[in-house]
CSV table of C-alpha atoms in Angstrom, one decimal:
chain,number,residue,atom,x,y,z
J,1,MET,CA,5.9,-29.9,99.1
J,2,ARG,CA,6.1,-26.2,99.2
J,3,VAL,CA,6.7,-23.5,96.6
J,4,LEU,CA,8.6,-20.3,96.8
J,5,ALA,CA,9.1,-17.6,94.1
J,6,ARG,CA,11.6,-14.8,93.8
J,7,VAL,CA,10.9,-12.0,91.4
J,8,GLY,CA,13.3,-9.4,90.1
J,9,VAL,CA,12.3,-5.8,91.0
J,10,GLY,CA,36.7,-24.5,109.5
J,11,PRO,CA,38.0,-27.4,111.2
J,12,LEU,CA,36.7,-29.1,114.4
J,13,CYS,CA,38.2,-27.7,117.6
J,14,SER,CA,41.7,-29.0,118.6
J,15,ALA,CA,40.4,-32.0,120.6
J,16,ALA,CA,39.2,-33.6,117.4
J,17,ARG,CA,38.6,-37.0,118.8
J,18,ALA,CA,37.2,-35.8,122.1
J,19,VAL,CA,33.6,-36.2,120.9
J,20,ILE,CA,30.5,-36.8,122.9
J,21,PRO,CA,28.6,-40.0,121.9
J,22,TRP,CA,25.0,-39.2,121.1
J,23,PHE,CA,22.2,-41.2,119.4
J,24,TRP,CA,19.0,-39.9,117.9
J,25,ARG,CA,15.8,-41.1,119.3
J,26,GLY,CA,13.7,-39.7,116.4
J,27,LYS,CA,11.7,-41.7,113.9
J,28,TYR,CA,14.2,-41.6,111.1
J,29,PHE,CA,17.5,-41.1,112.8
J,30,SER,CA,18.9,-44.3,114.3
J,31,SER,CA,22.6,-44.8,114.5
J,32,GLY,CA,23.0,-48.0,112.6
J,33,ARG,CA,22.1,-50.5,115.3
J,34,GLU,CA,19.1,-52.0,113.7
J,35,SER,CA,18.7,-55.7,112.9
J,36,ALA,CA,19.4,-55.1,109.2
J,37,GLU,CA,22.9,-56.1,108.3
J,38,ASN,CA,25.3,-53.2,107.6
J,39,GLN,CA,26.6,-53.6,104.0
J,40,VAL,CA,30.3,-52.5,103.8
J,41,THR,CA,30.1,-50.4,100.7
J,42,PRO,CA,33.0,-48.7,98.8
J,43,MET,CA,31.7,-45.4,100.2
J,44,LEU,CA,31.6,-46.7,103.8
J,45,ARG,CA,35.3,-47.8,103.4
J,46,HIS,CA,36.2,-44.4,101.9
J,47,LEU,CA,34.5,-42.6,104.8
J,48,MET,CA,36.2,-44.7,107.4
J,49,TYR,CA,39.6,-44.0,106.0
J,50,LYS,CA,38.7,-40.3,106.0
J,51,ILE,CA,37.5,-40.3,109.6
J,52,LYS,CA,40.6,-42.3,110.8
J,53,ALA,CA,42.8,-39.8,109.1
J,54,THR,CA,41.2,-36.5,110.1
J,55,GLY,CA,38.6,-37.2,112.8
J,56,PRO,CA,34.8,-37.1,112.9
J,57,ILE,CA,33.1,-35.3,110.0
J,58,THR,CA,30.1,-33.0,109.9
J,59,VAL,CA,26.7,-34.2,108.6
J,60,ALA,CA,27.2,-31.8,105.8
J,61,GLU,CA,30.5,-33.3,104.8
J,62,TYR,CA,29.0,-36.8,105.1
J,63,MET,CA,26.1,-35.8,102.8
J,64,LYS,CA,28.4,-34.2,100.2
J,65,GLU,CA,30.7,-37.3,100.1
J,66,VAL,CA,27.8,-39.8,99.9
J,67,LEU,CA,25.8,-38.0,97.3
J,68,THR,CA,28.3,-36.3,95.0
J,69,ASN,CA,31.8,-37.8,95.5
J,70,PRO,CA,33.2,-37.9,91.9
J,71,ALA,CA,34.2,-41.5,92.2
J,72,LYS,CA,31.6,-43.2,94.4
J,73,GLY,CA,28.8,-40.6,94.9
J,74,TYR,CA,25.2,-41.8,94.9
J,75,TYR,CA,24.1,-39.2,92.3
J,76,VAL,CA,27.1,-39.4,90.0
J,77,TYR,CA,26.6,-42.7,88.1
J,78,ARG,CA,23.1,-44.0,88.7
J,79,ASP,CA,19.5,-43.4,87.7
J,80,MET,CA,17.8,-43.2,91.1
J,81,LEU,CA,14.4,-42.0,89.8
J,82,GLY,CA,11.2,-43.8,88.9
J,83,GLU,CA,9.7,-47.2,89.9
J,84,LYS,CA,12.9,-49.1,89.7
J,85,GLY,CA,14.8,-46.4,91.6
J,86,ASP,CA,14.6,-45.1,95.1
J,87,PHE,CA,12.1,-42.2,94.8
J,88,ILE,CA,9.5,-40.7,92.4
J,89,THR,CA,9.0,-37.0,91.8
J,90,SER,CA,5.9,-35.2,90.6
J,91,PRO,CA,6.8,-35.0,86.9
J,92,GLU,CA,7.2,-38.8,86.8
J,93,ILE,CA,3.6,-39.2,88.0
J,94,SER,CA,1.7,-36.6,85.8
J,95,GLN,CA,2.5,-34.3,82.9
J,96,ILE,CA,0.1,-31.7,84.4
J,97,PHE,CA,2.7,-30.4,86.9
J,98,GLY,CA,5.2,-29.5,84.2
J,99,GLU,CA,2.5,-28.1,82.0
J,100,LEU,CA,1.3,-25.6,84.6
J,101,LEU,CA,4.9,-24.6,85.4
J,102,GLY,CA,5.3,-23.9,81.6
J,103,ILE,CA,2.2,-21.7,81.9
J,104,TRP,CA,3.7,-20.0,84.9
J,105,PHE,CA,6.9,-19.1,83.1
J,106,ILE,CA,5.1,-17.7,80.1
J,107,SER,CA,2.8,-15.7,82.4
J,108,GLU,CA,5.8,-14.2,84.2
J,109,TRP,CA,7.5,-13.4,80.9
J,110,MET,CA,4.4,-11.6,79.6
J,111,ALA,CA,3.8,-9.8,82.9
J,112,THR,CA,7.4,-8.5,82.9
J,113,GLY,CA,7.3,-6.9,79.4
J,114,ARG,CA,7.8,-9.8,76.9
J,115,ASN,CA,11.6,-9.5,76.8
J,116,ALA,CA,13.0,-10.3,73.3
J,117,ALA,CA,15.0,-13.3,74.8
J,118,PHE,CA,15.1,-15.4,78.0
J,119,GLN,CA,17.1,-18.2,79.4
J,120,LEU,CA,15.3,-21.1,81.2
J,121,VAL,CA,17.7,-22.5,83.8
J,122,GLU,CA,16.9,-25.7,85.7
J,123,LEU,CA,18.9,-26.8,88.7
J,124,GLY,CA,19.0,-30.6,89.1
J,125,PRO,CA,16.7,-31.5,86.2
J,126,GLY,CA,16.3,-35.2,87.1
J,127,ARG,CA,15.6,-37.3,84.0
J,128,GLY,CA,14.4,-34.2,82.1
J,129,THR,CA,10.8,-35.2,82.3
J,130,LEU,CA,9.7,-31.9,84.0
J,131,LEU,CA,11.5,-29.8,81.4
J,132,GLY,CA,10.1,-31.9,78.6
J,133,ASP,CA,6.5,-31.1,79.8
J,134,ILE,CA,7.4,-27.4,80.1
J,135,LEU,CA,8.9,-27.3,76.5
J,136,ARG,CA,5.8,-29.0,75.1
J,137,VAL,CA,3.7,-26.1,76.5
J,138,PHE,CA,6.2,-23.6,74.9
J,139,SER,CA,5.7,-25.4,71.6
J,140,GLN,CA,1.9,-25.4,71.9
J,141,LEU,CA,1.9,-21.7,72.7
J,142,GLY,CA,4.4,-21.0,70.0
J,143,SER,CA,2.3,-18.1,68.6
J,144,VAL,CA,2.8,-16.3,71.9
J,145,LEU,CA,6.5,-16.9,72.0
J,146,LYS,CA,7.3,-16.7,68.3
J,147,ASN,CA,9.4,-13.5,68.5
J,148,CYS,CA,11.2,-14.6,71.7
J,149,ASP,CA,14.7,-16.1,71.5
J,150,ILE,CA,14.7,-18.9,74.2
J,151,SER,CA,17.7,-21.0,75.4
J,152,ILE,CA,17.8,-23.8,77.9
J,153,HIS,CA,20.6,-24.2,80.5
J,154,LEU,CA,20.8,-27.2,82.8
J,155,VAL,CA,22.9,-27.4,86.0
J,156,GLU,CA,23.7,-31.1,86.5
J,157,VAL,CA,26.6,-32.9,88.2
J,158,SER,CA,25.5,-36.4,87.5
J,159,GLU,CA,27.0,-38.0,84.3
J,160,LYS,CA,24.3,-40.6,84.2
J,161,LEU,CA,21.4,-38.2,84.6
J,162,SER,CA,22.8,-35.8,82.0
J,163,GLU,CA,22.9,-38.7,79.5
J,164,ILE,CA,19.3,-39.5,80.3
J,165,GLN,CA,18.3,-35.8,80.0
J,166,ALA,CA,19.9,-35.6,76.6
J,167,LEU,CA,18.0,-38.7,75.4
J,168,THR,CA,14.7,-37.2,76.7
J,169,LEU,CA,15.1,-33.7,75.4
J,170,THR,CA,17.4,-33.4,72.4
J,171,GLU,CA,16.9,-34.0,68.7
J,172,GLU,CA,18.5,-37.3,67.6
J,173,LYS,CA,19.5,-36.0,64.2
J,174,VAL,CA,21.6,-33.2,65.7
J,175,PRO,CA,24.7,-34.7,67.3
J,176,LEU,CA,25.6,-33.5,70.8
J,177,GLU,CA,28.7,-31.3,71.2
J,178,LEU,CA,30.8,-32.7,74.1
J,179,ASN,CA,33.4,-30.4,75.8
J,180,PRO,CA,34.4,-32.1,79.1
J,181,GLY,CA,36.9,-29.3,80.0
J,182,SER,CA,34.6,-26.3,79.3
J,183,PRO,CA,32.0,-24.7,81.6
J,184,ALA,CA,29.3,-25.9,79.2
J,185,TYR,CA,30.3,-29.6,79.1
J,186,MET,CA,27.6,-30.6,76.7
J,187,LYS,CA,25.5,-28.8,74.1
J,188,GLY,CA,22.7,-29.7,71.8
J,189,VAL,CA,19.3,-28.8,70.3
J,190,THR,CA,15.9,-29.7,71.8
J,191,LYS,CA,13.3,-31.6,69.8
J,192,SER,CA,11.6,-28.2,69.3
J,193,GLY,CA,14.7,-26.6,68.0
J,194,ILE,CA,15.8,-24.7,71.2
J,195,PRO,CA,19.6,-24.6,72.0
J,196,ILE,CA,20.3,-26.5,75.2
J,197,SER,CA,23.5,-26.6,77.3
J,198,TRP,CA,24.7,-28.5,80.4
J,199,TYR,CA,26.9,-27.1,83.3
J,200,ARG,CA,28.2,-28.4,86.6
J,201,ASP,CA,27.8,-25.2,88.5
J,202,LEU,CA,25.2,-22.3,88.5
J,203,GLN,CA,28.1,-19.8,88.3
J,204,ASP,CA,29.0,-21.2,84.8
J,205,VAL,CA,25.6,-20.3,83.4
J,206,PRO,CA,25.8,-17.1,81.3
J,207,LYS,CA,24.2,-14.1,83.0
J,208,GLY,CA,21.1,-12.7,81.3
J,209,TYR,CA,17.4,-12.3,81.6
J,210,SER,CA,16.4,-15.7,83.0
J,211,PHE,CA,13.8,-17.8,84.7
J,212,TYR,CA,15.2,-20.3,87.2
J,213,LEU,CA,13.6,-23.6,88.3
J,214,ALA,CA,14.6,-25.7,91.2
J,215,HIS,CA,12.3,-28.7,91.8
J,216,GLU,CA,13.4,-31.0,94.6
J,217,PHE,CA,16.9,-29.6,94.3
J,218,PHE,CA,17.6,-27.8,97.6
J,219,ASP,CA,16.6,-30.8,99.8
J,220,VAL,CA,19.7,-32.8,98.8
J,221,LEU,CA,22.2,-30.0,99.6
J,222,PRO,CA,24.4,-30.7,102.6
J,223,VAL,CA,23.1,-29.6,106.0
J,224,HIS,CA,24.9,-29.0,109.3
J,225,LYS,CA,22.9,-30.3,112.3
J,226,PHE,CA,23.0,-28.7,115.8
J,227,GLN,CA,21.7,-29.8,119.2
J,228,LYS,CA,21.1,-27.4,122.0
J,229,THR,CA,22.9,-28.5,125.2
J,230,PRO,CA,23.4,-27.0,128.7
J,231,GLN,CA,26.8,-25.8,127.3
J,232,GLY,CA,25.1,-24.1,124.2
J,233,TRP,CA,24.8,-25.2,120.6
J,234,ARG,CA,26.8,-28.3,119.7
J,235,GLU,CA,27.2,-29.6,116.2
J,236,VAL,CA,26.4,-33.2,115.3
J,237,PHE,CA,29.3,-35.1,113.8
J,238,ILE,CA,29.6,-38.6,112.4
J,239,ASP,CA,32.3,-41.0,113.8
J,240,ILE,CA,33.2,-44.7,113.6
J,241,ASP,CA,31.4,-46.7,116.3
J,242,PRO,CA,34.0,-48.0,118.7
J,243,GLN,CA,31.8,-51.0,119.5
J,244,ALA,CA,31.5,-52.0,115.8
J,245,SER,CA,34.4,-51.1,113.5
J,246,ASP,CA,32.2,-51.4,110.4
J,247,LYS,CA,29.5,-49.0,111.6
J,248,LEU,CA,29.1,-45.3,112.0
J,249,ARG,CA,27.5,-43.3,114.8
J,250,PHE,CA,26.4,-39.8,115.6
J,251,VAL,CA,28.4,-37.8,118.1
J,252,LEU,CA,28.3,-34.2,119.4
J,253,ALA,CA,31.3,-31.8,119.1
J,254,PRO,CA,32.8,-30.9,122.5
J,255,CYS,CA,33.0,-27.2,121.6
J,256,VAL,CA,31.8,-24.5,119.3
J,257,THR,CA,32.2,-25.1,115.5
J,258,PRO,CA,32.4,-22.6,112.7
J,259,ALA,CA,28.9,-23.4,111.2
J,260,GLU,CA,27.2,-22.2,114.4
J,261,VAL,CA,27.3,-18.7,112.9
J,262,PHE,CA,24.4,-19.7,110.7
J,263,ILE,CA,22.1,-20.2,113.7
J,264,GLN,CA,19.8,-17.2,114.5
J,265,SER,CA,20.4,-15.5,117.8
J,266,ASP,CA,16.7,-15.8,118.8
J,267,GLU,CA,16.4,-19.5,117.8
J,268,THR,CA,13.9,-21.3,120.1
J,269,ARG,CA,14.1,-24.8,118.7
J,270,ASP,CA,16.4,-27.3,120.5
J,271,HIS,CA,17.6,-28.9,117.2
J,272,VAL,CA,18.3,-27.1,113.9
J,273,GLU,CA,19.6,-27.9,110.5
J,274,VAL,CA,21.4,-25.2,108.5
J,275,CYS,CA,22.5,-25.3,104.8
J,276,PRO,CA,25.1,-22.7,103.9
J,277,GLU,CA,25.4,-24.0,100.4
J,278,ALA,CA,21.6,-23.3,99.8
J,279,GLY,CA,22.3,-19.7,101.1
J,280,VAL,CA,25.1,-19.3,98.6
J,281,ILE,CA,22.9,-20.4,95.7
J,282,ILE,CA,20.0,-18.2,96.7
J,283,GLN,CA,22.4,-15.2,96.9
J,284,GLU,CA,23.7,-16.0,93.4
J,285,LEU,CA,20.1,-16.3,92.1
J,286,SER,CA,19.0,-13.1,93.8
J,287,GLN,CA,22.0,-11.1,92.4
J,288,ARG,CA,21.4,-12.4,88.9
J,289,ILE,CA,17.7,-11.6,89.0
J,290,ALA,CA,18.4,-8.1,90.5
J,291,LEU,CA,21.0,-7.4,87.8
J,292,THR,CA,19.4,-8.8,84.7
J,293,GLY,CA,15.8,-9.5,85.5
J,294,GLY,CA,13.7,-12.6,85.6
J,295,ALA,CA,12.3,-14.9,88.4
J,296,ALA,CA,13.0,-18.1,90.2
J,297,LEU,CA,10.5,-20.8,91.2
J,298,ILE,CA,11.5,-23.2,94.0
J,299,ALA,CA,9.4,-26.3,94.8
J,300,ASP,CA,10.6,-28.6,97.5
J,301,TYR,CA,9.8,-30.5,100.7
J,302,GLY,CA,10.3,-27.9,103.4
J,303,HIS,CA,9.1,-25.7,106.3
J,304,ASP,CA,9.1,-22.1,107.3
J,305,GLY,CA,11.7,-22.3,110.1
J,306,THR,CA,9.6,-24.7,112.4
J,307,LYS,CA,11.0,-28.2,111.9
J,308,THR,CA,13.9,-29.8,113.8
J,309,ASP,CA,15.2,-33.3,112.7
J,310,THR,CA,14.4,-34.0,109.1
J,311,PHE,CA,17.6,-35.7,107.9
J,312,ARG,CA,16.6,-39.1,106.4
J,313,GLY,CA,17.4,-41.6,103.7
J,314,PHE,CA,15.4,-43.4,101.0
J,315,CYS,CA,16.1,-46.7,99.3
J,316,GLY,CA,13.7,-48.6,97.2
J,317,HIS,CA,10.9,-46.1,98.0
J,318,LYS,CA,11.3,-46.9,101.8
J,319,LEU,CA,12.9,-44.9,104.6
J,320,HIS,CA,16.5,-46.0,105.1
J,321,ASP,CA,18.9,-45.5,108.0
J,322,VAL,CA,21.1,-42.7,106.9
J,323,LEU,CA,24.3,-44.4,108.4
J,324,ILE,CA,23.8,-47.8,106.9
J,325,ALA,CA,25.4,-48.7,103.5
J,326,PRO,CA,26.2,-45.2,102.5
J,327,GLY,CA,26.2,-44.6,98.8
J,328,THR,CA,23.2,-47.0,98.1
J,329,ALA,CA,20.4,-44.6,99.3
J,330,ASP,CA,19.3,-41.1,98.7
J,331,LEU,CA,19.9,-38.6,101.6
J,332,THR,CA,17.6,-35.6,102.1
J,333,ALA,CA,16.7,-32.9,104.6
J,334,ASP,CA,13.7,-30.6,104.5
J,335,VAL,CA,14.3,-27.1,103.1
J,336,ASP,CA,14.1,-24.2,105.6
J,337,PHE,CA,12.4,-21.6,103.4
J,338,SER,CA,12.7,-18.9,106.1
J,339,TYR,CA,16.5,-19.2,105.7
J,340,LEU,CA,16.2,-18.9,101.9
J,341,ARG,CA,14.2,-15.7,102.4
J,342,ARG,CA,16.8,-14.2,104.7
J,343,MET,CA,19.5,-14.9,102.2
J,344,ALA,CA,17.7,-13.0,99.5
J,345,GLU,CA,16.6,-10.1,101.7
J,346,GLY,CA,16.8,-6.7,100.1
J,347,LYS,CA,17.6,-7.9,96.6
J,348,VAL,CA,14.4,-9.4,95.3
J,349,ALA,CA,10.8,-9.8,96.2
J,350,SER,CA,9.9,-13.1,97.8
J,351,LEU,CA,6.6,-14.9,97.8
J,352,GLY,CA,5.5,-18.0,99.8
J,353,PRO,CA,6.2,-20.6,100.7
J,354,ILE,CA,2.7,-22.0,99.9
J,355,LYS,CA,1.6,-25.6,99.6
J,356,GLN,CA,2.1,-27.1,96.2
J,357,GLN,CA,-1.6,-28.0,96.1
J,358,THR,CA,-2.6,-24.4,96.6
J,359,PHE,CA,-0.2,-23.2,93.9
J,360,LEU,CA,-1.5,-25.7,91.4
J,361,LYS,CA,-5.1,-24.9,92.2
J,362,ASN,CA,-4.3,-21.2,91.7
J,363,MET,CA,-2.7,-22.1,88.3
J,364,GLY,CA,-5.9,-23.9,87.2
J,365,ILE,CA,-5.1,-27.6,87.7
J,366,ASP,CA,-8.8,-28.5,88.0
J,367,VAL,CA,-9.5,-27.0,84.6
J,368,ARG,CA,-6.6,-28.9,83.1
J,369,LEU,CA,-7.6,-32.2,84.7
J,370,LYS,CA,-11.1,-31.9,83.2
J,371,ARG,CA,-9.6,-31.2,79.8
J,372,LEU,CA,-7.2,-34.2,80.1
J,373,HIS,CA,-9.9,-36.6,81.2
J,374,GLY,CA,-12.3,-35.4,78.6
J,375,GLY,CA,-9.9,-36.1,75.7
J,376,SER,CA,-6.8,-34.8,74.2
J,377,HIS,CA,-7.0,-31.0,73.6
J,378,PRO,CA,-4.1,-28.8,72.6
J,379,MET,CA,-2.9,-26.4,75.3
J,380,ASN,CA,-4.2,-22.9,75.0
J,381,ALA,CA,-3.5,-19.7,76.8
J,382,CYS,CA,-6.9,-19.6,78.6
J,383,GLN,CA,-6.7,-23.2,79.8
J,384,SER,CA,-5.2,-22.3,83.2
J,385,LYS,CA,-6.6,-19.1,84.6
J,386,PRO,CA,-3.9,-17.5,86.8
J,387,SER,CA,-4.9,-16.2,90.2
J,388,PRO,CA,-5.7,-12.4,90.1
J,389,SER,CA,-2.4,-11.6,91.9
J,390,PRO,CA,0.7,-9.8,90.8
J,391,VAL,CA,2.5,-13.2,90.4
J,392,ALA,CA,0.5,-16.1,89.0
J,393,GLY,CA,-0.1,-18.9,91.5
J,394,PHE,CA,0.6,-16.8,94.6
J,395,GLY,CA,-1.3,-14.5,96.8
J,396,GLU,CA,-0.6,-10.9,97.5
J,397,LEU,CA,2.9,-9.7,96.5
J,398,ALA,CA,4.9,-8.9,99.6
J,399,TRP,CA,8.5,-7.9,100.3
J,400,ARG,CA,10.0,-10.0,103.0
């Protein structure tokens, strides 16, 4: 897990079916030929109809359909987090992670002049556990924030998860305001009295002085995968296996595809994953921070432009073949932080990535652990001693 901070200062070529069969030999990337029986899910049937109608699809299109299809998407109607789900995130394990992030946001708010108001915007808030821990710190440090007008804004596409978030975060006595057709499709008040709103897209969140949080959000955005061949870069597509009509396989495009423009001209790896959607979101965040001030904190599994094949699936807390029983498992790919930095270049200052362990130690996790194990003590401003750097938790501030 790595942490990055930003601080304000077309179609397949004409021979669509003329694909090149190609199978991964990597640890996580088989093509559906394992002994496990391939379950024919509603999503698999949907994808097969799609491929039969229009030809092989990119890995990005596959991920988008499997995870966020409005009718059958993995994220749309299920709670996949926790012991009974498919994966567990840091906030589900310990409250300390969220508490230290709460300290980080307050530290940045103080360091940038104690603005009279700020928005806290979280992208993909999971079950709301992380935000709940952050808001508890805000309440415990209420004397510091008493003259600040705070509002919470959540970007969430999952109907199921937004319901769970509301149960976790909002005051039961204040009924939720539901507006399915409006940009803010749900509104309420947190247990500590802060207004909270839900949106399906970052662009719908009002512009203003804001702190943005993305924890394990970018790793589920759709990636395009490319393999270097003697003929140049070729994109990886997904097609129906001609040897087994109820299975999918990976193939290579026979010619150049539009997403190749995202590959760096000096790229030395033989396999790369690019995520244009992540670039669009980073550019939006950067523009907002440059325009109205604030900061963004991104914590995710990732690398600094060094890894190759990272596309994998998780089901029941175990690795899962990405092409088997689509719609029943989480799909993820490690975040390329070097790409995120390039997308923000010239607009905001960028720090990191650094290991989450380093960030938390810089934020005083050891002190907080001792307090927690020594008994229940209210959070206070000196509990976590920020590192002596311009931005808490990070080393020297540097423009990238």
